[in-house]
């Protein structure tokens, strides 16, 4: 599908192919092109699978010694964390829900301006979202199954939510309460005896999905996750 290929190509996840072929494809009426019977839903799924394969391939290109042991396991982990069907549902929202349903049932509708506009918008949102979701899942897998940092393993047992687990994957060190107070510009935090503080920073800052902050541990559980900077 031209829009999907172009969207993936602009972020480095699809080959450019033959320019003449692309130009011809863009001039072809959508209803004249043979597609998966699940179109247009299948195209959003294609984005997810393409980004997942490309990002994991890049990771193991940087760490080839881990390839044989972890490639299949990492990809299975990511698909369990965020099933493709769930991703598709999350990406097709608001007015696009009815528009996509109508497009699946009525192929001539593919050529309508209403469908093409909704479809292009969904694709343009889906690519960066897939990058964020897959990137976060890679970080989580590495923390749990590759690095196996004892501090993070301890924190994972205390997690109260999926968001806690994601921030734990980005923990870089335990910090003193004094250091925490020095870094905070919004006033005093109400600490109790025995509280522990862990700094975290991670996510894809270039993709506008980075976060950093602190995890507060109290009574053997994650008491609060404070995000101090995000984009």
PDB file of C-alpha atoms in Angstrom:
ATOM      1  CA  UNK A   1       0.000   0.000   0.000  1.00  0.00           C
ATOM      2  CA  UNK A   2       1.665   3.247  -1.076  1.00  0.00           C
ATOM      3  CA  UNK A   3       0.832   5.352   1.996  1.00  0.00           C
ATOM      4  CA  UNK A   4       2.024   2.648   4.391  1.00  0.00           C
ATOM      5  CA  UNK A   5       5.243   2.093   2.440  1.00  0.00           C
ATOM      6  CA  UNK A   6       5.970   5.803   2.210  1.00  0.00           C
ATOM      7  CA  UNK A   7       5.253   6.352   5.905  1.00  0.00           C
ATOM      8  CA  UNK A   8       7.546   3.484   6.884  1.00  0.00           C
ATOM      9  CA  UNK A   9      10.238   4.586   4.443  1.00  0.00           C
ATOM     10  CA  UNK A  10      10.405   8.098   5.880  1.00  0.00           C
ATOM     11  CA  UNK A  11      11.360   6.695   9.291  1.00  0.00           C
ATOM     12  CA  UNK A  12      13.734   4.084   7.898  1.00  0.00           C
ATOM     13  CA  UNK A  13      11.590   0.949   8.213  1.00  0.00           C
ATOM     14  CA  UNK A  14      10.888   0.139   4.577  1.00  0.00           C
ATOM     15  CA  UNK A  15      13.056   0.078   1.447  1.00  0.00           C
ATOM     16  CA  UNK A  16      12.445   2.825  -1.133  1.00  0.00           C
ATOM     17  CA  UNK A  17      11.908   0.338  -3.936  1.00  0.00           C
ATOM     18  CA  UNK A  18      11.685   1.377  -7.567  1.00  0.00           C
ATOM     19  CA  UNK A  19      10.565   4.992  -7.914  1.00  0.00           C
ATOM     20  CA  UNK A  20       8.663   4.363 -11.128  1.00  0.00           C
ATOM     21  CA  UNK A  21       6.777   1.513  -9.493  1.00  0.00           C
ATOM     22  CA  UNK A  22       5.846   3.743  -6.572  1.00  0.00           C
ATOM     23  CA  UNK A  23       4.626   6.520  -8.852  1.00  0.00           C
ATOM     24  CA  UNK A  24       2.420   4.079 -10.759  1.00  0.00           C
ATOM     25  CA  UNK A  25       1.034   2.690  -7.514  1.00  0.00           C
ATOM     26  CA  UNK A  26       0.132   6.153  -6.299  1.00  0.00           C
ATOM     27  CA  UNK A  27      -1.773   6.812  -9.532  1.00  0.00           C
ATOM     28  CA  UNK A  28      -3.750   3.568  -9.294  1.00  0.00           C
ATOM     29  CA  UNK A  29      -7.262   3.702  -7.904  1.00  0.00           C
ATOM     30  CA  UNK A  30      -7.375   1.962  -4.559  1.00  0.00           C
ATOM     31  CA  UNK A  31     -10.403  -0.121  -5.538  1.00  0.00           C
ATOM     32  CA  UNK A  32      -8.458  -1.564  -8.476  1.00  0.00           C
ATOM     33  CA  UNK A  33      -5.685  -2.988  -6.313  1.00  0.00           C
ATOM     34  CA  UNK A  34      -5.937  -6.539  -4.982  1.00  0.00           C
ATOM     35  CA  UNK A  35      -5.636  -6.521  -1.185  1.00  0.00           C
ATOM     36  CA  UNK A  36      -5.912  -8.604   1.926  1.00  0.00           C
ATOM     37  CA  UNK A  37      -9.595  -9.284   2.719  1.00  0.00           C
ATOM     38  CA  UNK A  38      -8.994  -7.615   6.085  1.00  0.00           C
ATOM     39  CA  UNK A  39      -7.988  -4.314   4.459  1.00  0.00           C
ATOM     40  CA  UNK A  40      -7.765  -1.611   5.782  1.00  0.00           C
ATOM     41  CA  UNK A  41      -7.176  -3.149   9.227  1.00  0.00           C
ATOM     42  CA  UNK A  42      -4.419  -5.373   7.866  1.00  0.00           C
ATOM     43  CA  UNK A  43      -2.389  -2.336   6.791  1.00  0.00           C
ATOM     44  CA  UNK A  44      -2.249  -0.976  10.337  1.00  0.00           C
ATOM     45  CA  UNK A  45      -1.163  -4.433  11.471  1.00  0.00           C
ATOM     46  CA  UNK A  46       1.517  -4.362   8.771  1.00  0.00           C
ATOM     47  CA  UNK A  47       2.938  -1.177  10.280  1.00  0.00           C
ATOM     48  CA  UNK A  48       3.206  -2.837  13.691  1.00  0.00           C
ATOM     49  CA  UNK A  49       4.862  -6.006  12.377  1.00  0.00           C
ATOM     50  CA  UNK A  50       7.274  -4.091  10.133  1.00  0.00           C
ATOM     51  CA  UNK A  51       8.399  -1.766  12.915  1.00  0.00           C
ATOM     52  CA  UNK A  52       8.687  -4.671  15.373  1.00  0.00           C
ATOM     53  CA  UNK A  53      10.871  -6.714  13.026  1.00  0.00           C
ATOM     54  CA  UNK A  54      13.015  -3.728  12.035  1.00  0.00           C
ATOM     55  CA  UNK A  55      13.645  -2.468  15.565  1.00  0.00           C
ATOM     56  CA  UNK A  56      14.507  -5.893  16.965  1.00  0.00           C
ATOM     57  CA  UNK A  57      16.758  -6.550  13.976  1.00  0.00           C
ATOM     58  CA  UNK A  58      18.580  -3.278  14.642  1.00  0.00           C
ATOM     59  CA  UNK A  59      18.994  -4.143  18.319  1.00  0.00           C
ATOM     60  CA  UNK A  60      20.621  -7.484  17.567  1.00  0.00           C
ATOM     61  CA  UNK A  61      22.763  -5.943  14.861  1.00  0.00           C
ATOM     62  CA  UNK A  62      24.248  -3.822  17.649  1.00  0.00           C
ATOM     63  CA  UNK A  63      24.484  -6.815  20.015  1.00  0.00           C
ATOM     64  CA  UNK A  64      25.164  -9.812  17.732  1.00  0.00           C
ATOM     65  CA  UNK A  65      26.300 -12.048  20.592  1.00  0.00           C
ATOM     66  CA  UNK A  66      22.714 -11.986  21.920  1.00  0.00           C
ATOM     67  CA  UNK A  67      21.057 -12.735  18.581  1.00  0.00           C
ATOM     68  CA  UNK A  68      20.752 -16.529  18.650  1.00  0.00           C
ATOM     69  CA  UNK A  69      19.454 -16.718  22.205  1.00  0.00           C
ATOM     70  CA  UNK A  70      17.113 -13.743  22.307  1.00  0.00           C
ATOM     71  CA  UNK A  71      15.723 -12.744  18.884  1.00  0.00           C
ATOM     72  CA  UNK A  72      12.706 -15.057  18.799  1.00  0.00           C
ATOM     73  CA  UNK A  73      12.120 -14.706  22.538  1.00  0.00           C
ATOM     74  CA  UNK A  74      12.165 -10.904  22.363  1.00  0.00           C
ATOM     75  CA  UNK A  75       9.722 -10.791  19.471  1.00  0.00           C
ATOM     76  CA  UNK A  76       7.350 -13.173  21.233  1.00  0.00           C
ATOM     77  CA  UNK A  77       7.617 -11.079  24.402  1.00  0.00           C
ATOM     78  CA  UNK A  78       6.741  -7.884  22.517  1.00  0.00           C
ATOM     79  CA  UNK A  79       3.765  -9.503  20.799  1.00  0.00           C
ATOM     80  CA  UNK A  80       2.488 -10.706  24.167  1.00  0.00           C
ATOM     81  CA  UNK A  81       2.982  -7.284  25.752  1.00  0.00           C
ATOM     82  CA  UNK A  82       1.164  -5.574  22.878  1.00  0.00           C
ATOM     83  CA  UNK A  83      -0.795  -7.958  20.610  1.00  0.00           C
ATOM     84  CA  UNK A  84      -1.168  -6.767  17.043  1.00  0.00           C
ATOM     85  CA  UNK A  85      -4.966  -6.874  17.275  1.00  0.00           C
ATOM     86  CA  UNK A  86      -4.857  -4.584  20.304  1.00  0.00           C
ATOM     87  CA  UNK A  87      -2.550  -2.176  18.478  1.00  0.00           C
ATOM     88  CA  UNK A  88      -4.945  -2.004  15.530  1.00  0.00           C
ATOM     89  CA  UNK A  89      -7.873  -1.267  17.837  1.00  0.00           C
ATOM     90  CA  UNK A  90      -5.927   1.458  19.643  1.00  0.00           C
ATOM     91  CA  UNK A  91      -4.931   3.176  16.400  1.00  0.00           C
ATOM     92  CA  UNK A  92      -8.370   3.226  14.755  1.00  0.00           C
ATOM     93  CA  UNK A  93     -10.282   5.711  16.870  1.00  0.00           C
ATOM     94  CA  UNK A  94     -13.144   8.188  16.865  1.00  0.00           C
ATOM     95  CA  UNK A  95     -14.612   8.795  13.398  1.00  0.00           C
ATOM     96  CA  UNK A  96     -12.133   6.356  11.830  1.00  0.00           C
ATOM     97  CA  UNK A  97     -13.915   3.403  13.491  1.00  0.00           C
ATOM     98  CA  UNK A  98     -16.990   3.713  11.278  1.00  0.00           C
ATOM     99  CA  UNK A  99     -14.962   4.780   8.248  1.00  0.00           C
ATOM    100  CA  UNK A 100     -12.685   1.723   8.426  1.00  0.00           C
ATOM    101  CA  UNK A 101     -15.674  -0.585   8.947  1.00  0.00           C
ATOM    102  CA  UNK A 102     -17.380   0.866   5.890  1.00  0.00           C
ATOM    103  CA  UNK A 103     -14.186   0.495   3.836  1.00  0.00           C
ATOM    104  CA  UNK A 104     -13.850  -3.187   4.706  1.00  0.00           C
ATOM    105  CA  UNK A 105     -17.438  -3.864   3.654  1.00  0.00           C
ATOM    106  CA  UNK A 106     -17.443  -1.667   0.537  1.00  0.00           C
ATOM    107  CA  UNK A 107     -14.235  -1.651  -1.613  1.00  0.00           C
ATOM    108  CA  UNK A 108     -15.406   1.181  -3.944  1.00  0.00           C
ATOM    109  CA  UNK A 109     -15.419   3.418  -0.867  1.00  0.00           C
ATOM    110  CA  UNK A 110     -11.605   3.121  -0.794  1.00  0.00           C
ATOM    111  CA  UNK A 111     -11.427   5.781  -3.505  1.00  0.00           C
ATOM    112  CA  UNK A 112     -13.415   8.318  -1.493  1.00  0.00           C
ATOM    113  CA  UNK A 113     -11.733  11.388  -0.073  1.00  0.00           C
ATOM    114  CA  UNK A 114     -13.285  10.679   3.329  1.00  0.00           C
ATOM    115  CA  UNK A 115     -11.677   7.246   3.604  1.00  0.00           C
ATOM    116  CA  UNK A 116      -8.292   8.254   2.208  1.00  0.00           C
ATOM    117  CA  UNK A 117      -8.073  11.193   4.618  1.00  0.00           C
ATOM    118  CA  UNK A 118      -8.956   9.054   7.662  1.00  0.00           C
ATOM    119  CA  UNK A 119      -6.665   6.268   6.508  1.00  0.00           C
ATOM    120  CA  UNK A 120      -3.669   8.555   5.954  1.00  0.00           C
ATOM    121  CA  UNK A 121      -4.147  10.193   9.351  1.00  0.00           C
ATOM    122  CA  UNK A 122      -4.325   6.769  11.033  1.00  0.00           C
ATOM    123  CA  UNK A 123      -1.161   5.608   9.281  1.00  0.00           C
ATOM    124  CA  UNK A 124       0.725   8.764  10.228  1.00  0.00           C
ATOM    125  CA  UNK A 125      -0.201   8.264  13.882  1.00  0.00           C
ATOM    126  CA  UNK A 126       0.432   4.513  13.842  1.00  0.00           C
ATOM    127  CA  UNK A 127       4.080   4.656  12.759  1.00  0.00           C
ATOM    128  CA  UNK A 128       5.413   6.733  15.700  1.00  0.00           C
ATOM    129  CA  UNK A 129       3.122   4.868  18.097  1.00  0.00           C
ATOM    130  CA  UNK A 130       4.501   1.534  16.911  1.00  0.00           C
ATOM    131  CA  UNK A 131       8.025   2.869  17.410  1.00  0.00           C
ATOM    132  CA  UNK A 132       7.202   3.936  20.952  1.00  0.00           C
ATOM    133  CA  UNK A 133       5.415   0.719  21.918  1.00  0.00           C
ATOM    134  CA  UNK A 134       8.042  -1.591  20.441  1.00  0.00           C
ATOM    135  CA  UNK A 135      10.927   0.473  21.816  1.00  0.00           C
ATOM    136  CA  UNK A 136       9.461   0.422  25.309  1.00  0.00           C
ATOM    137  CA  UNK A 137       8.870  -3.330  25.106  1.00  0.00           C
ATOM    138  CA  UNK A 138      12.473  -3.895  23.993  1.00  0.00           C
ATOM    139  CA  UNK A 139      13.696  -1.931  27.021  1.00  0.00           C
ATOM    140  CA  UNK A 140      11.451  -4.007  29.279  1.00  0.00           C
ATOM    141  CA  UNK A 141      12.640  -7.297  27.777  1.00  0.00           C
ATOM    142  CA  UNK A 142      16.303  -6.334  28.071  1.00  0.00           C
ATOM    143  CA  UNK A 143      15.876  -5.318  31.707  1.00  0.00           C
ATOM    144  CA  UNK A 144      14.108  -8.571  32.587  1.00  0.00           C
ATOM    145  CA  UNK A 145      15.866 -11.150  30.434  1.00  0.00           C
ATOM    146  CA  UNK A 146      19.235  -9.764  29.325  1.00  0.00           C
ATOM    147  CA  UNK A 147      20.674  -7.388  31.917  1.00  0.00           C
ATOM    148  CA  UNK A 148      18.985  -9.053  34.921  1.00  0.00           C
ATOM    149  CA  UNK A 149      20.101  -6.209  37.193  1.00  0.00           C
ATOM    150  CA  UNK A 150      19.429  -7.306  40.815  1.00  0.00           C
ATOM    151  CA  UNK A 151      18.076  -3.851  41.694  1.00  0.00           C
ATOM    152  CA  UNK A 152      15.559  -3.924  38.851  1.00  0.00           C
ATOM    153  CA  UNK A 153      14.599  -7.523  39.603  1.00  0.00           C
ATOM    154  CA  UNK A 154      13.825  -6.433  43.161  1.00  0.00           C
ATOM    155  CA  UNK A 155      11.788  -3.469  41.911  1.00  0.00           C
ATOM    156  CA  UNK A 156       9.813  -5.544  39.402  1.00  0.00           C
ATOM    157  CA  UNK A 157       8.486  -7.596  42.324  1.00  0.00           C
ATOM    158  CA  UNK A 158       7.176  -4.376  43.895  1.00  0.00           C
ATOM    159  CA  UNK A 159       5.453  -3.009  40.784  1.00  0.00           C
ATOM    160  CA  UNK A 160       1.788  -2.074  41.119  1.00  0.00           C
ATOM    161  CA  UNK A 161       1.095  -1.400  37.430  1.00  0.00           C
ATOM    162  CA  UNK A 162       2.397  -1.874  33.901  1.00  0.00           C
ATOM    163  CA  UNK A 163       3.597   1.723  33.927  1.00  0.00           C
ATOM    164  CA  UNK A 164       5.626   0.985  37.063  1.00  0.00           C
ATOM    165  CA  UNK A 165       7.324  -1.882  35.221  1.00  0.00           C
ATOM    166  CA  UNK A 166       8.164   0.332  32.259  1.00  0.00           C
ATOM    167  CA  UNK A 167       9.770   2.976  34.456  1.00  0.00           C
ATOM    168  CA  UNK A 168      11.670   0.285  36.381  1.00  0.00           C
ATOM    169  CA  UNK A 169      13.199  -0.862  33.089  1.00  0.00           C
ATOM    170  CA  UNK A 170      14.698   2.635  32.776  1.00  0.00           C
ATOM    171  CA  UNK A 171      16.113   2.873  36.324  1.00  0.00           C
ATOM    172  CA  UNK A 172      19.748   3.970  36.315  1.00  0.00           C
ATOM    173  CA  UNK A 173      20.519   4.182  40.046  1.00  0.00           C
ATOM    174  CA  UNK A 174      19.203   4.501  43.577  1.00  0.00           C
ATOM    175  CA  UNK A 175      19.555   8.087  44.777  1.00  0.00           C
ATOM    176  CA  UNK A 176      19.581   9.565  48.244  1.00  0.00           C
ATOM    177  CA  UNK A 177      16.600  11.521  49.513  1.00  0.00           C
ATOM    178  CA  UNK A 178      18.930  14.511  49.844  1.00  0.00           C
ATOM    179  CA  UNK A 179      19.875  14.256  46.167  1.00  0.00           C
ATOM    180  CA  UNK A 180      16.202  13.942  45.231  1.00  0.00           C
ATOM    181  CA  UNK A 181      15.374  17.105  47.191  1.00  0.00           C
ATOM    182  CA  UNK A 182      18.219  18.998  45.504  1.00  0.00           C
ATOM    183  CA  UNK A 183      16.846  18.104  42.077  1.00  0.00           C
ATOM    184  CA  UNK A 184      13.228  19.023  42.809  1.00  0.00           C
ATOM    185  CA  UNK A 185      12.113  22.598  42.221  1.00  0.00           C
ATOM    186  CA  UNK A 186       8.443  22.151  43.113  1.00  0.00           C
ATOM    187  CA  UNK A 187       8.667  21.895  46.889  1.00  0.00           C
ATOM    188  CA  UNK A 188       9.207  19.220  49.519  1.00  0.00           C
ATOM    189  CA  UNK A 189       8.045  15.643  49.104  1.00  0.00           C
ATOM    190  CA  UNK A 190       6.435  14.043  52.152  1.00  0.00           C
ATOM    191  CA  UNK A 191       8.917  11.235  52.816  1.00  0.00           C
ATOM    192  CA  UNK A 192       8.563   8.623  55.536  1.00  0.00           C
ATOM    193  CA  UNK A 193      11.234   6.622  57.342  1.00  0.00           C
ATOM    194  CA  UNK A 194      12.488   3.783  55.178  1.00  0.00           C
ATOM    195  CA  UNK A 195      11.525   5.340  51.844  1.00  0.00           C
ATOM    196  CA  UNK A 196      13.887   4.651  48.940  1.00  0.00           C
ATOM    197  CA  UNK A 197      14.267   6.644  45.727  1.00  0.00           C
ATOM    198  CA  UNK A 198      15.345   5.420  42.285  1.00  0.00           C
ATOM    199  CA  UNK A 199      16.031   7.655  39.292  1.00  0.00           C
ATOM    200  CA  UNK A 200      14.898   6.607  35.826  1.00  0.00           C
ATOM    201  CA  UNK A 201      15.273   7.955  32.310  1.00  0.00           C
ATOM    202  CA  UNK A 202      14.255   6.291  29.078  1.00  0.00           C
ATOM    203  CA  UNK A 203      11.974   6.050  26.105  1.00  0.00           C
ATOM    204  CA  UNK A 204      12.495   7.410  22.620  1.00  0.00           C
ATOM    205  CA  UNK A 205      13.259  11.111  23.025  1.00  0.00           C
ATOM    206  CA  UNK A 206      13.608  11.607  19.265  1.00  0.00           C
ATOM    207  CA  UNK A 207      10.127  10.140  18.833  1.00  0.00           C
ATOM    208  CA  UNK A 208       8.705  12.498  21.496  1.00  0.00           C
ATOM    209  CA  UNK A 209       8.068   9.679  23.955  1.00  0.00           C
ATOM    210  CA  UNK A 210      10.895  10.066  26.465  1.00  0.00           C
ATOM    211  CA  UNK A 211      10.364  10.233  30.220  1.00  0.00           C
ATOM    212  CA  UNK A 212      12.510  10.707  33.271  1.00  0.00           C
ATOM    213  CA  UNK A 213      11.820  11.003  36.962  1.00  0.00           C
ATOM    214  CA  UNK A 214      11.861   9.046  40.199  1.00  0.00           C
ATOM    215  CA  UNK A 215      10.321   5.923  41.695  1.00  0.00           C
ATOM    216  CA  UNK A 216       9.455   6.120  45.393  1.00  0.00           C
ATOM    217  CA  UNK A 217       9.482   2.785  47.248  1.00  0.00           C
ATOM    218  CA  UNK A 218       7.613   2.533  50.543  1.00  0.00           C
ATOM    219  CA  UNK A 219       6.811  -0.543  52.597  1.00  0.00           C
ATOM    220  CA  UNK A 220       8.174  -2.947  49.989  1.00  0.00           C
ATOM    221  CA  UNK A 221       5.972  -1.573  47.195  1.00  0.00           C
ATOM    222  CA  UNK A 222       6.142   1.114  44.540  1.00  0.00           C
ATOM    223  CA  UNK A 223       4.459   3.990  46.347  1.00  0.00           C
ATOM    224  CA  UNK A 224       4.611   6.537  43.537  1.00  0.00           C
ATOM    225  CA  UNK A 225       6.213   7.150  40.167  1.00  0.00           C
ATOM    226  CA  UNK A 226       7.052  10.812  39.642  1.00  0.00           C
ATOM    227  CA  UNK A 227       7.644  11.970  36.071  1.00  0.00           C
ATOM    228  CA  UNK A 228       9.728  15.147  36.168  1.00  0.00           C
ATOM    229  CA  UNK A 229      10.430  15.529  32.448  1.00  0.00           C
ATOM    230  CA  UNK A 230       8.759  14.182  29.332  1.00  0.00           C
ATOM    231  CA  UNK A 231       8.367  15.056  25.664  1.00  0.00           C
TER     232      UNK A 231
END
